[in-house]
Amino acid sequence: MGAGGTLSAPASAPTPHQHRATALHPGAWWLWALALGTAATRTTNPLLLTLLVTVSAYVVVTRRPHAPWSRSYGAFVKLALAVLLVRLLFTTLLGSPIPGTHTLLTLPEVPLPDWAQGIRLGGRVTAEALTFALYDAMKLATLLICVGAANALANPSRLLKSLPGALYEMGVAVVVALTFAPNLIADVQRLRAARRLRGRPDRGLRGLLQVGLPVLEGALERSVALAAAMDARGYGRTAQVPAPVRRTTAALTLGGLLGVCAGTYGLLTAAGGTYGIPVLLAGVAAAVAGLWLGGRRTVRTRYRPDRWDARAWLVTASGATVAALLFLAAARDPAALHPGVIPLTAPTLPLWPAAAVLVGLLPAFVTPAPDPVPAKEPS
């Protein structure tokens, strides 16, 4: 209680400026999560994939802020589980090219015409085919969960502000698309809670139909408000740039992207190992130069820009280390990272790749903890 009977904030409560100064750069979260997803593409070992999911989930639980856009992680986990179920269902119904000797069940097989050779409906379902489908689906599910971790940890509006000027317009569209799912989930939860308080059903087809219309109405209102805010801030207005600069920008950007594609193809093929890295580096340099010149067309300023500090480097380096070590492990010991299913054997956990995955836990210890939820004062 301050002088005159006014309430004063606690001395330890951080101000919004202090919170922004201590928050991690959102680009670091995305680079960390994408690196973990890249590491997941190098293995089909279910134990390593489960460890990657556990690492990302622990970081999300300990460092996720209390914001509406951070609640989308559960939706990505459900989507990953749906991917697993759909892949196993398709393998059961449509069969698999993987041969096997351990028959689990035999479904009635539907005869198909000659033009549908190679496809079957029903028939014998083997444990080897289901195991192979499970391993392959877990890789995609882990990648989806890593993307969900980035959505739950990185503030989309701050990420948009950190983009280069040449990518600003495209970044707005991407950020609006990324925030659609979290806002939609928040609206559905809010409306279902309101219906439960009124004693009305919130489940089943009837509840879904009665909740869907207000959700769509809220999405339309947000779209109109976003368009008005973007127009008020001068979005889409470009500066006067000479024609030679525009042509040079287009040539550098297009040539750089072609160089990146050609260099990547060279790295993935055995014959292109000599020219892959030089072409890739030249393409990246040309693309960066094109983005720098293209940024001159966008007239905008940044208010309190996010700083890329030592913690952002540590978070990015932890994810890159996991990806690099799993690339090395896949090259040196492919059998450990890709367990076989013929003959059907239990997968084993390779020790040093598992230790490499644990490096991804570093953000849980070097980044600041989210602010606690303020307690409601009794009325």
mmCIF file of C-alpha atoms in Angstrom:
data_model
loop_
_atom_site.group_PDB
_atom_site.id
_atom_site.type_symbol
_atom_site.label_atom_id
_atom_site.label_comp_id
_atom_site.label_asym_id
_atom_site.label_seq_id
_atom_site.Cartn_x
_atom_site.Cartn_y
_atom_site.Cartn_z
ATOM 1 C CA MET A 1 0.000 0.000 0.000
ATOM 2 C CA GLY A 2 1.603 3.267 -1.055
ATOM 3 C CA ALA A 3 0.977 6.817 0.058
ATOM 4 C CA GLY A 4 -2.567 8.039 -0.357
ATOM 5 C CA GLY A 5 -4.012 4.529 -0.282
ATOM 6 C CA THR A 6 -2.817 3.492 -3.728
ATOM 7 C CA LEU A 7 -1.526 0.039 -4.433
ATOM 8 C CA SER A 8 2.101 -0.183 -5.542
ATOM 9 C CA ALA A 9 3.584 -3.006 -7.637
ATOM 10 C CA PRO A 10 6.039 -5.329 -5.928
ATOM 11 C CA ALA A 11 9.638 -4.287 -6.287
ATOM 12 C CA SER A 12 10.611 -7.662 -7.724
ATOM 13 C CA ALA A 13 7.982 -7.633 -10.492
ATOM 14 C CA PRO A 14 9.680 -7.219 -13.881
ATOM 15 C CA THR A 15 8.515 -4.452 -16.176
ATOM 16 C CA PRO A 16 7.602 -5.251 -19.816
ATOM 17 C CA HIS A 17 10.853 -3.631 -20.965
ATOM 18 C CA GLN A 18 12.884 -5.782 -18.556
ATOM 19 C CA HIS A 19 11.078 -8.926 -19.697
ATOM 20 C CA ARG A 20 11.765 -8.089 -23.346
ATOM 21 C CA ALA A 21 15.419 -7.419 -22.586
ATOM 22 C CA THR A 22 15.882 -10.810 -20.923
ATOM 23 C CA ALA A 23 13.774 -12.838 -23.380
ATOM 24 C CA LEU A 24 15.531 -15.060 -25.883
ATOM 25 C CA HIS A 25 15.588 -14.143 -29.558
ATOM 26 C CA PRO A 26 12.697 -16.013 -31.279
ATOM 27 C CA GLY A 27 14.906 -16.975 -34.214
ATOM 28 C CA ALA A 28 17.105 -19.007 -31.860
ATOM 29 C CA TRP A 29 14.120 -21.113 -30.811
ATOM 30 C CA TRP A 30 13.224 -21.849 -34.433
ATOM 31 C CA LEU A 31 16.798 -22.750 -35.381
ATOM 32 C CA TRP A 32 17.045 -25.048 -32.343
ATOM 33 C CA ALA A 33 13.764 -26.791 -33.148
ATOM 34 C CA LEU A 34 14.518 -27.151 -36.859
ATOM 35 C CA ALA A 35 17.915 -28.621 -36.010
ATOM 36 C CA LEU A 36 16.246 -31.225 -33.799
ATOM 37 C CA GLY A 37 13.816 -31.978 -36.619
ATOM 38 C CA THR A 38 16.732 -32.347 -39.032
ATOM 39 C CA ALA A 39 18.345 -34.777 -36.611
ATOM 40 C CA ALA A 40 15.103 -36.782 -36.549
ATOM 41 C CA THR A 41 15.285 -37.266 -40.328
ATOM 42 C CA ARG A 42 18.606 -39.101 -39.984
ATOM 43 C CA THR A 43 17.296 -42.031 -37.938
ATOM 44 C CA THR A 44 14.399 -44.453 -37.682
ATOM 45 C CA ASN A 45 15.490 -45.833 -34.315
ATOM 46 C CA PRO A 46 12.361 -45.489 -32.135
ATOM 47 C CA LEU A 47 14.427 -45.068 -28.966
ATOM 48 C CA LEU A 48 16.370 -42.119 -30.390
ATOM 49 C CA LEU A 49 13.198 -40.574 -31.809
ATOM 50 C CA THR A 50 11.483 -40.937 -28.435
ATOM 51 C CA LEU A 51 14.480 -39.290 -26.801
ATOM 52 C CA LEU A 52 14.259 -36.370 -29.243
ATOM 53 C CA VAL A 53 10.563 -35.925 -28.419
ATOM 54 C CA THR A 54 11.332 -36.072 -24.693
ATOM 55 C CA VAL A 55 14.049 -33.430 -25.007
ATOM 56 C CA SER A 56 11.798 -31.035 -26.920
ATOM 57 C CA ALA A 57 8.893 -31.645 -24.538
ATOM 58 C CA TYR A 58 11.034 -30.939 -21.464
ATOM 59 C CA VAL A 59 12.270 -27.652 -22.904
ATOM 60 C CA VAL A 60 8.714 -26.646 -23.825
ATOM 61 C CA VAL A 61 7.344 -27.484 -20.376
ATOM 62 C CA THR A 62 10.080 -25.554 -18.566
ATOM 63 C CA ARG A 63 10.414 -22.535 -20.900
ATOM 64 C CA ARG A 64 7.011 -22.064 -22.544
ATOM 65 C CA PRO A 65 5.577 -18.615 -21.750
ATOM 66 C CA HIS A 66 2.041 -18.062 -20.557
ATOM 67 C CA ALA A 67 0.528 -16.773 -23.805
ATOM 68 C CA PRO A 68 -2.340 -17.891 -26.079
ATOM 69 C CA TRP A 69 0.003 -18.718 -28.969
ATOM 70 C CA SER A 70 2.058 -21.042 -26.750
ATOM 71 C CA ARG A 71 -0.804 -23.509 -26.246
ATOM 72 C CA SER A 72 -0.456 -25.091 -29.678
ATOM 73 C CA TYR A 73 2.083 -27.721 -28.587
ATOM 74 C CA GLY A 74 -0.631 -30.151 -27.520
ATOM 75 C CA ALA A 75 -2.314 -29.838 -30.920
ATOM 76 C CA PHE A 76 0.934 -30.762 -32.671
ATOM 77 C CA VAL A 77 1.337 -33.782 -30.386
ATOM 78 C CA LYS A 78 -2.182 -34.936 -31.268
ATOM 79 C CA LEU A 79 -1.406 -34.415 -34.957
ATOM 80 C CA ALA A 80 1.716 -36.555 -34.594
ATOM 81 C CA LEU A 81 -0.300 -39.326 -32.941
ATOM 82 C CA ALA A 82 -2.826 -39.106 -35.771
ATOM 83 C CA VAL A 83 0.006 -39.529 -38.287
ATOM 84 C CA LEU A 84 1.100 -42.706 -36.502
ATOM 85 C CA LEU A 85 -2.406 -44.156 -36.460
ATOM 86 C CA VAL A 86 -3.119 -43.305 -40.102
ATOM 87 C CA ARG A 87 0.155 -44.844 -41.290
ATOM 88 C CA LEU A 88 -0.489 -48.062 -39.344
ATOM 89 C CA LEU A 89 -4.076 -48.192 -40.612
ATOM 90 C CA PHE A 90 -2.982 -47.802 -44.233
ATOM 91 C CA THR A 91 -0.358 -50.504 -43.803
ATOM 92 C CA THR A 92 -2.974 -52.837 -42.341
ATOM 93 C CA LEU A 93 -5.559 -52.240 -45.053
ATOM 94 C CA LEU A 94 -3.373 -51.699 -48.129
ATOM 95 C CA GLY A 95 -0.489 -53.968 -47.284
ATOM 96 C CA SER A 96 3.230 -53.283 -47.422
ATOM 97 C CA PRO A 97 6.087 -54.279 -49.744
ATOM 98 C CA ILE A 98 8.052 -55.453 -46.708
ATOM 99 C CA PRO A 99 7.967 -59.267 -46.560
ATOM 100 C CA GLY A 100 7.485 -60.979 -43.247
ATOM 101 C CA THR A 101 7.024 -64.321 -41.583
ATOM 102 C CA HIS A 102 5.265 -63.309 -38.353
ATOM 103 C CA THR A 103 1.587 -63.104 -39.340
ATOM 104 C CA LEU A 104 -0.572 -61.153 -36.902
ATOM 105 C CA LEU A 105 -3.914 -61.454 -38.697
ATOM 106 C CA THR A 106 -5.333 -62.148 -42.120
ATOM 107 C CA LEU A 107 -7.989 -59.820 -43.515
ATOM 108 C CA PRO A 108 -10.378 -60.724 -46.329
ATOM 109 C CA GLU A 109 -8.652 -59.723 -49.554
ATOM 110 C CA VAL A 110 -10.635 -57.781 -52.158
ATOM 111 C CA PRO A 111 -9.801 -58.711 -55.780
ATOM 112 C CA LEU A 112 -8.678 -55.745 -57.888
ATOM 113 C CA PRO A 113 -8.513 -55.314 -61.691
ATOM 114 C CA ASP A 114 -5.328 -55.815 -63.701
ATOM 115 C CA TRP A 115 -4.590 -52.082 -63.976
ATOM 116 C CA ALA A 116 -4.271 -51.920 -60.155
ATOM 117 C CA GLN A 117 -1.346 -54.311 -59.965
ATOM 118 C CA GLY A 118 0.897 -53.696 -56.964
ATOM 119 C CA ILE A 119 -2.037 -52.586 -54.802
ATOM 120 C CA ARG A 120 -4.049 -54.880 -52.604
ATOM 121 C CA LEU A 121 -6.883 -54.465 -50.151
ATOM 122 C CA GLY A 122 -6.749 -56.749 -47.159
ATOM 123 C CA GLY A 123 -4.697 -59.893 -46.982
ATOM 124 C CA ARG A 124 -1.957 -60.942 -44.589
ATOM 125 C CA VAL A 125 -0.705 -58.425 -42.013
ATOM 126 C CA THR A 126 2.763 -59.147 -40.660
ATOM 127 C CA ALA A 127 4.613 -57.820 -37.658
ATOM 128 C CA GLU A 128 7.557 -56.824 -39.864
ATOM 129 C CA ALA A 129 5.374 -54.588 -42.054
ATOM 130 C CA LEU A 130 3.736 -52.881 -39.083
ATOM 131 C CA THR A 131 7.091 -52.345 -37.377
ATOM 132 C CA PHE A 132 8.583 -50.772 -40.510
ATOM 133 C CA ALA A 133 5.542 -48.492 -40.856
ATOM 134 C CA LEU A 134 5.784 -47.516 -37.189
ATOM 135 C CA TYR A 135 9.478 -46.601 -37.477
ATOM 136 C CA ASP A 136 8.899 -44.531 -40.595
ATOM 137 C CA ALA A 137 5.845 -42.750 -39.162
ATOM 138 C CA MET A 138 7.679 -41.919 -35.924
ATOM 139 C CA LYS A 139 10.235 -39.945 -37.930
ATOM 140 C CA LEU A 140 7.538 -37.684 -39.390
ATOM 141 C CA ALA A 141 5.753 -37.452 -36.033
ATOM 142 C CA THR A 142 8.956 -36.323 -34.319
ATOM 143 C CA LEU A 143 9.466 -33.652 -36.967
ATOM 144 C CA LEU A 144 5.928 -32.338 -36.381
ATOM 145 C CA ILE A 145 6.479 -32.223 -32.618
ATOM 146 C CA CYS A 146 9.709 -30.264 -33.085
ATOM 147 C CA VAL A 147 7.846 -27.704 -35.210
ATOM 148 C CA GLY A 148 5.204 -27.534 -32.489
ATOM 149 C CA ALA A 149 7.928 -26.812 -29.942
ATOM 150 C CA ALA A 150 9.084 -23.841 -32.022
ATOM 151 C CA ASN A 151 5.492 -22.557 -32.229
ATOM 152 C CA ALA A 152 5.099 -22.827 -28.454
ATOM 153 C CA LEU A 153 8.408 -21.155 -27.561
ATOM 154 C CA ALA A 154 8.911 -18.379 -30.143
ATOM 155 C CA ASN A 155 6.776 -15.239 -30.121
ATOM 156 C CA PRO A 156 5.509 -14.907 -33.725
ATOM 157 C CA SER A 157 5.218 -11.108 -33.681
ATOM 158 C CA ARG A 158 8.776 -10.721 -32.405
ATOM 159 C CA LEU A 159 9.965 -13.196 -35.023
ATOM 160 C CA LEU A 160 8.334 -11.101 -37.744
ATOM 161 C CA LYS A 161 10.085 -8.001 -36.463
ATOM 162 C CA SER A 162 13.463 -9.743 -36.679
ATOM 163 C CA LEU A 163 13.132 -10.733 -40.341
ATOM 164 C CA PRO A 164 15.174 -8.927 -43.010
ATOM 165 C CA GLY A 165 13.377 -6.176 -44.874
ATOM 166 C CA ALA A 166 13.264 -8.149 -48.126
ATOM 167 C CA LEU A 167 11.385 -10.994 -46.418
ATOM 168 C CA TYR A 168 9.047 -8.786 -44.422
ATOM 169 C CA GLU A 169 5.978 -9.131 -46.667
ATOM 170 C CA MET A 170 6.372 -12.892 -46.985
ATOM 171 C CA GLY A 171 7.070 -13.079 -43.246
ATOM 172 C CA VAL A 172 3.761 -11.401 -42.432
ATOM 173 C CA ALA A 173 1.872 -14.052 -44.392
ATOM 174 C CA VAL A 174 3.841 -16.845 -42.703
ATOM 175 C CA VAL A 175 3.331 -15.414 -39.204
ATOM 176 C CA VAL A 176 -0.403 -14.960 -39.795
ATOM 177 C CA ALA A 177 -0.571 -18.585 -40.944
ATOM 178 C CA LEU A 178 1.416 -19.792 -37.919
ATOM 179 C CA THR A 179 -0.754 -17.891 -35.441
ATOM 180 C CA PHE A 180 -4.019 -19.115 -36.979
ATOM 181 C CA ALA A 181 -3.882 -22.538 -35.277
ATOM 182 C CA PRO A 182 -3.020 -21.267 -31.749
ATOM 183 C CA ASN A 183 -5.717 -18.570 -31.905
ATOM 184 C CA LEU A 184 -8.232 -21.076 -33.227
ATOM 185 C CA ILE A 185 -7.457 -23.486 -30.381
ATOM 186 C CA ALA A 186 -7.738 -20.688 -27.816
ATOM 187 C CA ASP A 187 -11.134 -19.626 -29.216
ATOM 188 C CA VAL A 188 -12.455 -23.189 -29.139
ATOM 189 C CA GLN A 189 -11.327 -23.664 -25.528
ATOM 190 C CA ARG A 190 -12.859 -20.350 -24.490
ATOM 191 C CA LEU A 191 -16.205 -21.057 -26.146
ATOM 192 C CA ARG A 192 -16.394 -24.610 -24.810
ATOM 193 C CA ALA A 193 -15.728 -23.337 -21.282
ATOM 194 C CA ALA A 194 -18.474 -20.727 -21.699
ATOM 195 C CA ARG A 195 -20.952 -23.361 -22.864
ATOM 196 C CA ARG A 196 -20.109 -25.620 -19.912
ATOM 197 C CA LEU A 197 -20.730 -22.747 -17.499
ATOM 198 C CA ARG A 198 -24.159 -22.248 -19.083
ATOM 199 C CA GLY A 199 -24.973 -25.947 -18.792
ATOM 200 C CA ARG A 200 -24.984 -26.519 -22.538
ATOM 201 C CA PRO A 201 -23.306 -29.454 -24.311
ATOM 202 C CA ASP A 202 -19.837 -28.796 -25.661
ATOM 203 C CA ARG A 203 -19.113 -32.220 -27.161
ATOM 204 C CA GLY A 204 -20.527 -34.207 -30.035
ATOM 205 C CA LEU A 205 -21.801 -32.991 -33.379
ATOM 206 C CA ARG A 206 -24.291 -30.548 -31.883
ATOM 207 C CA GLY A 207 -21.684 -28.886 -29.689
ATOM 208 C CA LEU A 208 -19.247 -28.705 -32.599
ATOM 209 C CA LEU A 209 -21.781 -26.989 -34.849
ATOM 210 C CA GLN A 210 -22.745 -24.445 -32.207
ATOM 211 C CA VAL A 211 -19.101 -23.652 -31.397
ATOM 212 C CA GLY A 212 -17.911 -23.497 -35.022
ATOM 213 C CA LEU A 213 -19.911 -20.416 -36.049
ATOM 214 C CA PRO A 214 -18.577 -18.116 -33.266
ATOM 215 C CA VAL A 215 -15.050 -19.381 -33.954
ATOM 216 C CA LEU A 216 -15.324 -18.490 -37.647
ATOM 217 C CA GLU A 217 -16.847 -15.121 -36.754
ATOM 218 C CA GLY A 218 -13.945 -14.376 -34.410
ATOM 219 C CA ALA A 219 -11.417 -15.390 -37.075
ATOM 220 C CA LEU A 220 -13.077 -13.000 -39.562
ATOM 221 C CA GLU A 221 -13.026 -10.133 -37.051
ATOM 222 C CA ARG A 222 -9.311 -10.723 -36.353
ATOM 223 C CA SER A 223 -8.567 -10.754 -40.075
ATOM 224 C CA VAL A 224 -10.330 -7.402 -40.587
ATOM 225 C CA ALA A 225 -8.570 -5.901 -37.555
ATOM 226 C CA LEU A 226 -5.199 -7.190 -38.762
ATOM 227 C CA ALA A 227 -5.762 -5.725 -42.231
ATOM 228 C CA ALA A 228 -6.680 -2.353 -40.729
ATOM 229 C CA ALA A 229 -3.626 -2.377 -38.447
ATOM 230 C CA MET A 230 -1.311 -3.290 -41.337
ATOM 231 C CA ASP A 231 -2.733 -0.520 -43.498
ATOM 232 C CA ALA A 232 -2.382 2.018 -40.672
ATOM 233 C CA ARG A 233 1.280 1.097 -40.255
ATOM 234 C CA GLY A 234 2.075 1.509 -43.934
ATOM 235 C CA TYR A 235 2.420 -2.142 -44.807
ATOM 236 C CA GLY A 236 3.111 -2.738 -48.509
ATOM 237 C CA ARG A 237 4.568 0.682 -49.223
ATOM 238 C CA THR A 238 7.958 0.568 -50.875
ATOM 239 C CA ALA A 239 10.684 3.111 -51.404
ATOM 240 C CA GLN A 240 11.793 4.457 -54.787
ATOM 241 C CA VAL A 241 14.660 2.238 -55.942
ATOM 242 C CA PRO A 242 16.422 2.695 -59.309
ATOM 243 C CA ALA A 243 15.666 0.103 -61.981
ATOM 244 C CA PRO A 244 19.284 -1.231 -62.133
ATOM 245 C CA VAL A 245 19.178 -1.956 -58.407
ATOM 246 C CA ARG A 246 15.892 -3.841 -58.790
ATOM 247 C CA ARG A 247 17.247 -5.922 -61.660
ATOM 248 C CA THR A 248 20.453 -6.652 -59.741
ATOM 249 C CA THR A 249 18.454 -7.691 -56.696
ATOM 250 C CA ALA A 250 16.296 -10.069 -58.739
ATOM 251 C CA ALA A 251 19.334 -11.567 -60.493
ATOM 252 C CA LEU A 252 21.242 -12.111 -57.234
ATOM 253 C CA THR A 253 18.275 -13.623 -55.422
ATOM 254 C CA LEU A 254 17.285 -15.941 -58.274
ATOM 255 C CA GLY A 255 20.890 -16.931 -59.001
ATOM 256 C CA GLY A 256 21.546 -17.512 -55.323
ATOM 257 C CA LEU A 257 18.529 -19.805 -54.945
ATOM 258 C CA LEU A 258 19.541 -21.763 -58.041
ATOM 259 C CA GLY A 259 23.073 -22.053 -56.646
ATOM 260 C CA VAL A 260 21.746 -23.340 -53.324
ATOM 261 C CA CYS A 261 19.627 -25.970 -55.125
ATOM 262 C CA ALA A 262 22.529 -27.049 -57.355
ATOM 263 C CA GLY A 263 24.958 -27.178 -54.432
ATOM 264 C CA THR A 264 22.547 -29.191 -52.303
ATOM 265 C CA TYR A 265 22.035 -31.638 -55.165
ATOM 266 C CA GLY A 266 25.795 -31.942 -55.533
ATOM 267 C CA LEU A 267 26.191 -32.770 -51.848
ATOM 268 C CA LEU A 268 23.514 -35.456 -52.038
ATOM 269 C CA THR A 269 25.061 -37.219 -55.037
ATOM 270 C CA ALA A 270 28.336 -39.094 -55.166
ATOM 271 C CA ALA A 271 29.483 -37.446 -58.415
ATOM 272 C CA GLY A 272 28.871 -33.890 -57.197
ATOM 273 C CA GLY A 273 31.016 -33.970 -54.079
ATOM 274 C CA THR A 274 33.739 -31.822 -55.673
ATOM 275 C CA TYR A 275 31.573 -28.910 -56.782
ATOM 276 C CA GLY A 276 28.733 -29.161 -54.235
ATOM 277 C CA ILE A 277 30.234 -27.097 -51.397
ATOM 278 C CA PRO A 278 31.671 -24.241 -53.582
ATOM 279 C CA VAL A 279 28.407 -23.868 -55.518
ATOM 280 C CA LEU A 280 26.395 -23.965 -52.286
ATOM 281 C CA LEU A 281 28.546 -21.279 -50.643
ATOM 282 C CA ALA A 282 28.400 -19.078 -53.755
ATOM 283 C CA GLY A 283 24.608 -19.458 -53.873
ATOM 284 C CA VAL A 284 24.223 -18.534 -50.213
ATOM 285 C CA ALA A 285 26.428 -15.457 -50.677
ATOM 286 C CA ALA A 286 24.459 -14.319 -53.736
ATOM 287 C CA ALA A 287 21.129 -14.862 -51.978
ATOM 288 C CA VAL A 288 22.262 -12.896 -48.905
ATOM 289 C CA ALA A 289 23.430 -10.033 -51.141
ATOM 290 C CA GLY A 290 20.089 -10.069 -52.944
ATOM 291 C CA LEU A 291 18.176 -9.981 -49.660
ATOM 292 C CA TRP A 292 20.315 -7.070 -48.452
ATOM 293 C CA LEU A 293 19.621 -5.057 -51.596
ATOM 294 C CA GLY A 294 15.952 -6.019 -51.527
ATOM 295 C CA GLY A 295 15.663 -4.734 -47.974
ATOM 296 C CA ARG A 296 16.298 -1.205 -49.244
ATOM 297 C CA ARG A 297 12.857 -1.228 -50.875
ATOM 298 C CA THR A 298 11.071 -1.695 -47.551
ATOM 299 C CA VAL A 299 10.820 1.450 -45.451
ATOM 300 C CA ARG A 300 10.376 0.399 -41.834
ATOM 301 C CA THR A 301 11.980 0.823 -38.436
ATOM 302 C CA ARG A 302 12.329 -1.481 -35.457
ATOM 303 C CA TYR A 303 11.229 -0.452 -31.979
ATOM 304 C CA ARG A 304 13.387 -2.098 -29.325
ATOM 305 C CA PRO A 305 14.875 -4.756 -31.613
ATOM 306 C CA ASP A 306 15.637 -8.158 -30.137
ATOM 307 C CA ARG A 307 19.326 -8.744 -29.566
ATOM 308 C CA TRP A 308 21.119 -11.893 -30.629
ATOM 309 C CA ASP A 309 23.119 -12.465 -27.450
ATOM 310 C CA ALA A 310 25.305 -15.267 -26.132
ATOM 311 C CA ARG A 311 22.298 -17.293 -24.977
ATOM 312 C CA ALA A 312 20.865 -17.293 -28.494
ATOM 313 C CA TRP A 313 24.197 -18.591 -29.803
ATOM 314 C CA LEU A 314 24.203 -21.341 -27.168
ATOM 315 C CA VAL A 315 20.638 -22.427 -27.968
ATOM 316 C CA THR A 316 21.337 -22.495 -31.704
ATOM 317 C CA ALA A 317 24.632 -24.307 -31.199
ATOM 318 C CA SER A 318 22.982 -26.980 -29.052
ATOM 319 C CA GLY A 319 20.495 -27.848 -31.790
ATOM 320 C CA ALA A 320 23.154 -27.713 -34.516
ATOM 321 C CA THR A 321 25.381 -30.014 -32.445
ATOM 322 C CA VAL A 322 22.607 -32.605 -32.159
ATOM 323 C CA ALA A 323 21.999 -32.512 -35.926
ATOM 324 C CA ALA A 324 25.707 -32.685 -36.814
ATOM 325 C CA LEU A 325 26.442 -35.571 -34.456
ATOM 326 C CA LEU A 326 23.478 -37.596 -35.719
ATOM 327 C CA PHE A 327 24.612 -36.970 -39.307
ATOM 328 C CA LEU A 328 28.019 -38.324 -38.282
ATOM 329 C CA ALA A 329 26.474 -41.305 -36.489
ATOM 330 C CA ALA A 330 24.308 -42.142 -39.523
ATOM 331 C CA ALA A 331 27.410 -42.197 -41.708
ATOM 332 C CA ARG A 332 29.570 -44.245 -39.318
ATOM 333 C CA ASP A 333 27.053 -46.702 -37.901
ATOM 334 C CA PRO A 334 23.896 -46.795 -40.068
ATOM 335 C CA ALA A 335 22.723 -50.080 -38.571
ATOM 336 C CA ALA A 336 22.355 -48.520 -35.113
ATOM 337 C CA LEU A 337 20.342 -45.537 -36.380
ATOM 338 C CA HIS A 338 18.261 -47.592 -38.809
ATOM 339 C CA PRO A 339 17.382 -50.863 -37.085
ATOM 340 C CA GLY A 340 16.267 -53.599 -39.421
ATOM 341 C CA VAL A 341 12.957 -55.393 -39.322
ATOM 342 C CA ILE A 342 14.014 -58.528 -41.244
ATOM 343 C CA PRO A 343 14.702 -60.468 -39.125
ATOM 344 C CA LEU A 344 12.506 -58.814 -36.531
ATOM 345 C CA THR A 345 14.687 -57.746 -33.589
ATOM 346 C CA ALA A 346 14.299 -55.302 -30.733
ATOM 347 C CA PRO A 347 16.030 -51.920 -31.350
ATOM 348 C CA THR A 348 18.968 -50.959 -29.168
ATOM 349 C CA LEU A 349 19.902 -47.518 -27.901
ATOM 350 C CA PRO A 350 23.310 -46.397 -29.244
ATOM 351 C CA LEU A 351 25.108 -44.660 -26.403
ATOM 352 C CA TRP A 352 26.999 -41.769 -27.962
ATOM 353 C CA PRO A 353 24.159 -40.718 -30.351
ATOM 354 C CA ALA A 354 21.832 -40.750 -27.329
ATOM 355 C CA ALA A 355 24.300 -38.574 -25.419
ATOM 356 C CA ALA A 356 24.401 -36.247 -28.424
ATOM 357 C CA VAL A 357 20.611 -35.865 -28.321
ATOM 358 C CA LEU A 358 20.819 -34.843 -24.660
ATOM 359 C CA VAL A 359 22.822 -31.774 -25.729
ATOM 360 C CA GLY A 360 19.478 -30.400 -26.919
ATOM 361 C CA LEU A 361 18.476 -29.920 -23.269
ATOM 362 C CA LEU A 362 20.853 -26.957 -22.952
ATOM 363 C CA PRO A 363 18.123 -24.298 -23.587
ATOM 364 C CA ALA A 364 16.302 -25.469 -20.449
ATOM 365 C CA PHE A 365 19.252 -24.292 -18.344
ATOM 366 C CA VAL A 366 20.651 -21.225 -20.144
ATOM 367 C CA THR A 367 17.411 -19.391 -20.980
ATOM 368 C CA PRO A 368 15.303 -17.394 -18.511
ATOM 369 C CA ALA A 369 12.282 -19.040 -16.949
ATOM 370 C CA PRO A 370 8.867 -17.673 -17.970
ATOM 371 C CA ASP A 371 7.131 -15.228 -15.708
ATOM 372 C CA PRO A 372 4.796 -16.927 -13.211
ATOM 373 C CA VAL A 373 1.070 -16.563 -13.675
ATOM 374 C CA PRO A 374 -0.061 -13.651 -11.474
ATOM 375 C CA ALA A 375 -2.334 -14.735 -8.658
ATOM 376 C CA LYS A 376 -5.841 -13.324 -8.714
ATOM 377 C CA GLU A 377 -6.596 -10.946 -5.865
ATOM 378 C CA PRO A 378 -9.711 -11.749 -3.822
ATOM 379 C CA SER A 379 -12.547 -9.403 -4.640
#
